Coordinates of N, CA and C in Angstrom, one line a residue:
M1 N 30.5 1.7 49.4 CA 30.6 0.9 48.3 C 29.2 0.6 47.7
K2 N 28.3 0.3 48.6 CA 26.8 0.0 48.2 C 26.3 1.3 47.4
A3 N 26.7 2.5 47.9 CA 26.2 3.8 47.2 C 26.8 3.7 45.8
I4 N 28.0 3.5 45.6 CA 28.6 3.5 44.3 C 28.0 2.5 43.3
G5 N 27.6 1.4 44.0 CA 27.1 0.3 43.2 C 25.5 0.6 42.7
W6 N 24.8 1.3 43.5 CA 23.5 1.8 43.5 C 23.4 2.8 42.3
A7 N 24.3 3.9 42.5 CA 24.5 4.9 41.6 C 24.9 4.4 40.1
G8 N 25.7 3.3 40.1 CA 26.2 2.8 38.6 C 25.0 2.1 38.1
C9 N 24.1 1.5 39.0 CA 23.0 0.8 38.3 C 21.9 1.9 37.8
M10 N 21.7 2.9 38.7 CA 20.9 4.0 38.3 C 21.2 4.6 37.0
G11 N 22.4 5.0 37.0 CA 23.1 5.6 35.7 C 22.9 4.6 34.4
L12 N 23.1 3.3 34.6 CA 22.9 2.3 33.6 C 21.5 2.4 33.1
I13 N 20.6 2.3 34.1 CA 19.2 2.4 33.7 C 18.7 3.5 32.9
L14 N 19.2 4.7 33.6 CA 18.6 5.9 32.8 C 19.3 6.2 31.4
A15 N 20.7 5.8 31.3 CA 21.3 5.8 30.0 C 20.5 4.8 29.0
S16 N 20.0 3.6 29.3 CA 19.5 2.7 28.6 C 18.1 3.4 28.2
C17 N 17.3 4.2 28.9 CA 16.2 4.7 28.8 C 16.2 5.7 27.6
S18 N 17.4 6.4 27.5 CA 17.4 7.6 26.7 C 17.3 7.2 25.2
N19 N 16.9 8.2 24.3 CA 16.7 7.8 23.0 C 17.9 8.5 22.1
H20 N 18.8 7.6 21.7 CA 19.9 8.1 20.9 C 19.5 8.2 19.3
D21 N 18.4 7.8 18.8 CA 18.2 7.6 17.6 C 18.2 9.0 17.0
P22 N 18.8 9.2 15.8 CA 18.9 10.6 15.2 C 17.6 10.9 14.6
L23 N 16.6 10.1 14.4 CA 15.2 10.4 13.7 C 14.2 9.6 14.3
A24 N 13.2 10.4 14.7 CA 12.1 9.5 15.3 C 10.6 10.4 14.5
V25 N 9.8 9.4 14.2 CA 8.7 10.0 13.4 C 7.3 9.7 14.1
K26 N 6.5 10.7 14.2 CA 5.1 10.4 15.0 C 4.2 10.8 13.9
Q27 N 3.4 10.1 13.6 CA 2.2 10.5 12.6 C 0.8 10.6 13.1
F28 N 0.0 11.4 12.4 CA -1.3 11.6 13.0 C -2.2 11.9 11.8
T29 N -3.4 11.3 11.8 CA -4.5 11.5 10.7 C -5.7 12.3 11.2
V30 N -6.0 13.3 10.7 CA -7.1 13.9 10.8 C -8.3 13.6 9.8
R31 N -9.2 12.6 10.2 CA -10.4 12.3 9.5 C -11.7 13.0 9.5
D32 N -11.8 13.6 10.6 CA -13.0 14.1 10.9 C -12.7 15.5 11.5
T33 N -13.6 16.4 11.2 CA -13.3 17.8 11.6 C -14.0 18.2 13.1
D34 N -14.6 17.1 13.6 CA -15.2 17.3 14.9 C -14.4 16.8 16.1
P35 N -13.6 17.4 16.8 CA -12.7 16.7 17.8 C -13.5 16.0 19.0
G36 N -14.9 16.2 19.0 CA -15.8 15.6 20.0 C -15.9 14.3 19.8
W37 N -15.6 13.7 18.7 CA -16.2 12.1 18.5 C -15.3 11.2 19.2
S38 N -13.8 11.6 19.7 CA -13.1 10.8 20.5 C -13.2 10.9 22.0
E39 N -13.1 9.8 22.7 CA -13.4 10.1 24.1 C -11.8 10.0 24.7
D40 N -10.8 9.7 23.8 CA -9.4 10.0 24.2 C -8.9 11.3 24.2
L41 N -8.5 11.8 25.4 CA -8.3 13.3 25.5 C -7.1 13.7 24.6
M42 N -6.1 12.6 24.6 CA -5.0 13.1 23.8 C -5.3 13.2 22.3
V43 N -6.1 12.4 21.6 CA -6.6 12.3 20.4 C -7.3 13.7 20.0
R44 N -8.3 14.0 20.9 CA -9.2 15.1 21.0 C -8.1 16.4 20.9
G45 N -6.9 16.4 21.7 CA -6.2 17.6 21.8 C -5.5 17.8 20.6
E46 N -4.9 16.4 19.9 CA -4.0 16.6 18.7 C -5.1 17.1 17.6
I47 N -6.3 16.8 17.5 CA -7.2 17.1 16.2 C -7.5 18.7 16.7
Q48 N -7.6 19.1 17.9 CA -7.8 20.5 18.1 C -6.5 21.3 17.5
K49 N -5.3 20.7 18.0 CA -4.1 21.4 17.5 C -4.1 21.6 16.1
R50 N -4.4 20.6 15.3 CA -4.5 20.6 13.8 C -5.5 21.7 13.2
L51 N -6.6 21.6 13.9 CA -7.8 22.3 13.4 C -7.6 24.0 13.8
Y52 N -6.7 24.3 14.8 CA -6.6 25.8 15.3 C -6.7 26.6 14.2
G53 N -7.4 27.7 14.5 CA -7.7 28.8 13.5 C -8.6 28.6 12.3
A54 N -9.0 27.4 12.2 CA -10.0 27.0 11.0 C -11.4 27.2 11.6
V55 N -12.1 28.5 11.1 CA -13.2 28.8 11.7 C -14.4 28.3 10.9
E56 N -14.3 28.4 9.5 CA -15.3 28.2 8.7 C -15.1 26.5 8.3
Q57 N -16.2 25.9 8.3 CA -16.1 24.4 7.9 C -15.3 23.9 6.8
E58 N -15.3 25.0 5.7 CA -14.4 24.7 4.4 C -12.9 24.9 4.9
D59 N -12.6 25.8 5.8 CA -11.2 25.7 6.3 C -11.0 24.5 7.0
R60 N -11.8 24.0 7.9 CA -11.6 22.8 8.6 C -11.5 21.5 7.7
E61 N -12.3 21.5 6.7 CA -12.2 20.3 5.6 C -10.6 20.5 5.0
K62 N -10.1 21.6 4.8 CA -8.7 21.5 4.1 C -7.7 21.1 5.1
R63 N -8.0 20.9 6.5 CA -7.0 20.5 7.4 C -7.1 19.1 7.3
K64 N -8.0 18.4 6.9 CA -8.2 17.0 6.8 C -7.0 16.4 6.0
G65 N -6.2 15.4 6.6 CA -5.1 14.7 6.0 C -4.3 14.2 7.0
Q66 N -2.9 13.9 6.7 CA -2.1 13.1 7.5 C -0.8 13.9 7.7
Y67 N -0.4 14.0 9.0 CA 0.5 14.9 9.6 C 1.6 14.2 10.2
Y68 N 2.9 14.7 10.0 CA 4.0 13.9 10.3 C 5.3 14.8 11.2
S69 N 5.4 14.4 12.4 CA 6.1 15.2 13.3 C 7.4 14.5 13.3
V70 N 8.5 15.1 13.0 CA 10.0 14.5 12.8 C 10.8 15.1 13.8
R71 N 11.2 14.4 14.9 CA 12.1 14.8 15.7 C 13.6 14.2 15.5
W72 N 14.7 15.3 15.3 CA 15.8 14.9 14.7 C 16.9 15.2 15.7
R73 N 18.1 14.5 15.5 CA 19.1 14.8 16.2 C 20.6 14.8 15.4
A74 N 21.5 15.8 15.5 CA 22.6 15.9 14.5 C 23.5 16.5 15.2
N75 N 24.7 16.6 14.8 CA 25.9 17.3 15.2 C 25.8 18.8 15.0
P76 N 25.6 19.6 16.3 CA 25.3 21.0 15.9 C 26.5 21.8 15.3
V77 N 27.8 21.3 15.1 CA 28.7 22.1 14.2 C 28.9 21.5 12.8
G78 N 28.1 20.6 12.4 CA 28.2 20.0 11.2 C 27.5 20.8 10.1
G79 N 26.9 21.9 10.3 CA 26.1 22.6 9.2 C 24.7 22.4 9.1
L80 N 24.2 22.5 7.9 CA 22.7 22.4 7.8 C 22.3 20.8 7.7
V81 N 21.1 20.6 8.2 CA 20.5 19.3 8.2 C 19.4 19.2 7.2
Q82 N 19.3 18.3 6.5 CA 18.2 18.0 5.5 C 17.3 16.9 5.9
I83 N 16.1 17.1 6.0 CA 15.0 16.0 6.2 C 14.3 16.0 5.1
R84 N 14.2 14.8 4.6 CA 13.4 14.4 3.2 C 12.3 13.4 3.6
F85 N 10.9 13.9 3.1 CA 10.0 12.9 3.3 C 9.5 12.5 1.8
Q86 N 9.5 11.3 1.7 CA 9.2 10.7 0.3 C 7.9 10.0 0.7
Y87 N 6.9 9.7 -0.1 CA 5.6 9.1 0.1 C 5.0 8.7 -1.1
R88 N 3.9 7.8 -1.0 CA 3.2 7.3 -2.2 C 2.0 7.4 -1.7
Q89 N 1.0 8.0 -2.3 CA -0.4 8.1 -2.2 C -1.3 7.0 -2.6
A90 N -2.7 6.8 -2.4 CA -3.4 5.7 -2.9 C -4.0 6.0 -4.4
A91 N -4.0 7.4 -4.6 CA -4.3 7.7 -6.1 C -3.1 8.0 -7.0
T92 N -2.0 7.8 -6.5 CA -0.8 8.1 -7.4 C -0.1 6.8 -7.8
A93 N -0.6 5.7 -7.4 CA -0.1 4.5 -7.8 C 1.4 4.5 -7.2
S94 N 2.3 4.1 -8.1 CA 3.8 3.9 -7.6 C 4.5 5.2 -7.6
K95 N 3.9 6.5 -8.1 CA 4.7 7.7 -8.1 C 5.0 8.1 -6.8
V96 N 6.5 8.3 -6.5 CA 7.0 8.9 -5.4 C 7.0 10.4 -5.4
L97 N 6.2 10.8 -4.4 CA 6.3 12.1 -4.3 C 7.4 12.8 -3.1
A98 N 8.1 13.8 -2.9 CA 8.9 14.1 -2.1 C 8.9 15.6 -1.7
V99 N 9.3 15.9 -0.3 CA 9.4 17.1 0.3 C 10.4 17.2 1.0
T100 N 11.4 18.4 0.9 CA 12.7 18.3 1.7 C 12.6 19.9 2.6
Q101 N 13.0 19.6 3.8 CA 13.0 20.7 4.6 C 14.6 20.8 5.3
T102 N 15.2 22.0 5.0 CA 16.7 22.2 5.4 C 16.7 23.2 6.6
V103 N 17.2 22.6 7.6 CA 17.2 23.5 8.7 C 18.7 23.7 9.4
P104 N 19.1 24.7 9.9 CA 20.4 24.7 10.7 C 20.3 23.7 12.0
A105 N 21.5 23.3 12.2 CA 21.7 22.4 13.1 C 22.2 23.0 14.5
D106 N 22.0 24.3 14.6 CA 22.6 24.9 15.7 C 22.4 24.5 17.0
E107 N 21.4 23.9 17.4 CA 21.2 23.4 18.7 C 21.5 21.9 18.9
G108 N 21.6 21.3 17.5 CA 21.7 19.8 17.8 C 20.7 18.7 17.8
T109 N 19.4 19.6 17.9 CA 18.2 18.8 17.9 C 17.0 19.7 17.3
G110 N 16.0 19.4 16.8 CA 14.8 19.9 16.5 C 13.7 19.1 15.9
V111 N 12.6 19.9 15.7 CA 11.4 19.1 15.2 C 10.9 19.8 13.9
V112 N 10.6 19.1 12.9 CA 10.0 19.7 11.7 C 8.6 18.8 11.4
E113 N 7.7 19.6 10.8 CA 6.5 19.0 10.4 C 6.2 18.9 8.9
F114 N 5.7 17.6 8.6 CA 5.4 17.6 7.1 C 3.8 17.2 7.1
S115 N 3.0 17.4 6.1 CA 1.8 17.3 6.2 C 1.3 16.9 4.7
V116 N 0.1 16.0 4.4 CA -0.3 15.8 3.3 C -1.8 16.0 3.6
A117 N -2.2 17.2 3.3 CA -3.4 17.7 3.8 C -4.3 18.5 2.7
G118 N -5.5 18.8 2.8 CA -6.2 19.8 2.0 C -6.5 19.1 0.6
D119 N -6.2 19.9 -0.3 CA -6.4 19.3 -1.8 C -5.6 18.1 -2.3
S120 N -4.4 18.1 -1.6 CA -3.4 17.0 -2.0 C -4.0 15.7 -1.4
Y121 N -4.5 15.7 -0.1 CA -5.0 14.7 0.4 C -6.3 14.3 -0.1
R122 N -7.3 15.2 -0.4 CA -8.6 15.1 -1.2 C -8.3 14.2 -2.6
K123 N -7.5 14.6 -3.4 CA -7.3 14.3 -4.6 C -6.4 13.0 -4.7
G124 N -5.4 13.0 -3.8 CA -4.4 11.9 -3.9 C -4.4 10.7 -3.0
G125 N -5.3 11.0 -2.0 CA -5.9 10.1 -1.1 C -5.0 9.8 0.0
R126 N -5.0 8.7 0.8 CA -4.2 8.5 2.1 C -2.7 8.1 1.6
V127 N -1.9 8.6 2.5 CA -0.5 8.1 2.2 C -0.4 6.6 2.5
L128 N 0.1 5.8 1.7 CA 0.2 4.4 1.7 C 1.5 3.9 2.2
A129 N 2.5 4.6 2.0 CA 3.8 4.2 2.3 C 4.7 5.6 2.4
W130 N 5.7 5.6 3.2 CA 6.6 6.7 3.4 C 7.8 6.3 3.9
R131 N 8.9 7.3 3.6 CA 10.2 7.2 4.3 C 10.7 8.6 4.6
M132 N 11.3 8.8 5.7 CA 11.9 9.9 6.1 C 13.5 9.7 6.3
T133 N 14.3 10.6 5.7 CA 15.7 10.4 5.7 C 16.2 11.7 6.3
L134 N 17.3 11.6 7.2 CA 18.0 12.7 7.8 C 19.4 12.8 7.5
S135 N 20.0 13.8 6.7 CA 21.3 13.7 6.3 C 22.1 15.2 6.5
Q136 N 23.1 15.2 6.8 CA 24.0 16.3 7.1 C 25.3 16.4 6.4
G137 N 25.6 17.3 5.7 CA 26.8 17.4 4.8 C 27.0 16.1 3.8
G138 N 25.9 15.9 3.2 CA 25.9 14.7 2.2 C 25.9 13.2 3.0
N139 N 26.3 13.2 4.2 CA 26.1 11.8 5.0 C 24.8 11.5 5.6
L140 N 24.2 10.4 5.2 CA 22.9 9.9 5.8 C 23.0 9.5 7.3
L141 N 22.3 10.3 8.1 CA 22.4 10.1 9.6 C 21.4 9.1 10.1
G142 N 20.2 9.1 9.5 CA 19.0 8.1 9.9 C 17.9 8.2 8.8
E143 N 17.2 7.1 9.1 CA 15.9 6.7 8.4 C 15.1 6.0 9.0
E144 N 13.8 6.4 8.9 CA 12.6 5.9 9.5 C 11.7 5.7 8.2
K145 N 10.8 4.5 8.3 CA 10.2 4.3 7.0 C 9.0 3.3 7.4
S146 N 7.9 3.5 6.8 CA 6.6 2.8 7.0 C 6.9 1.1 6.6
F147 N 6.0 0.3 7.1 CA 6.3 -1.1 6.8 C 6.1 -1.3 5.2
L148 N 5.3 -0.4 4.5 CA 5.1 -0.8 3.1 C 6.1 -0.2 2.3
W149 N 7.0 0.5 2.8 CA 8.2 1.0 2.0 C 9.0 0.1 1.5
E150 N 9.5 0.1 0.1 CA 10.3 -1.0 -0.4 C 11.7 -0.6 0.1

């Protein structure tokens, strides 16, 4: 009887730790093209990942910007999934810019990347507010947004 109670508690703990959110966003900003400035190995690795393949300093400068990794979860038999990234930049005032990626939901989960980098970042400035939405078949499945998004 104790084994059943212990197994039930373990199952409950594991279930409560899993992430069932349909949408999760991680953001990262590359402000400097020298990954050695950070003592944090995770930050240094992320900068190196974003700068990979940029040999010349001009190429490295084009990689400065903000990057958004979006992990999504949807019904694998529900058809295509649409992830929409809406954002406002410092130099664009209240103008909302948007980028959409449509991907098949064959496996039920996936990761897509969005970036505001290069000329867009240099001319428009940093992203002040953003919103990500996940939809499938016209139905909104999830939304994540920054604190400043209305």
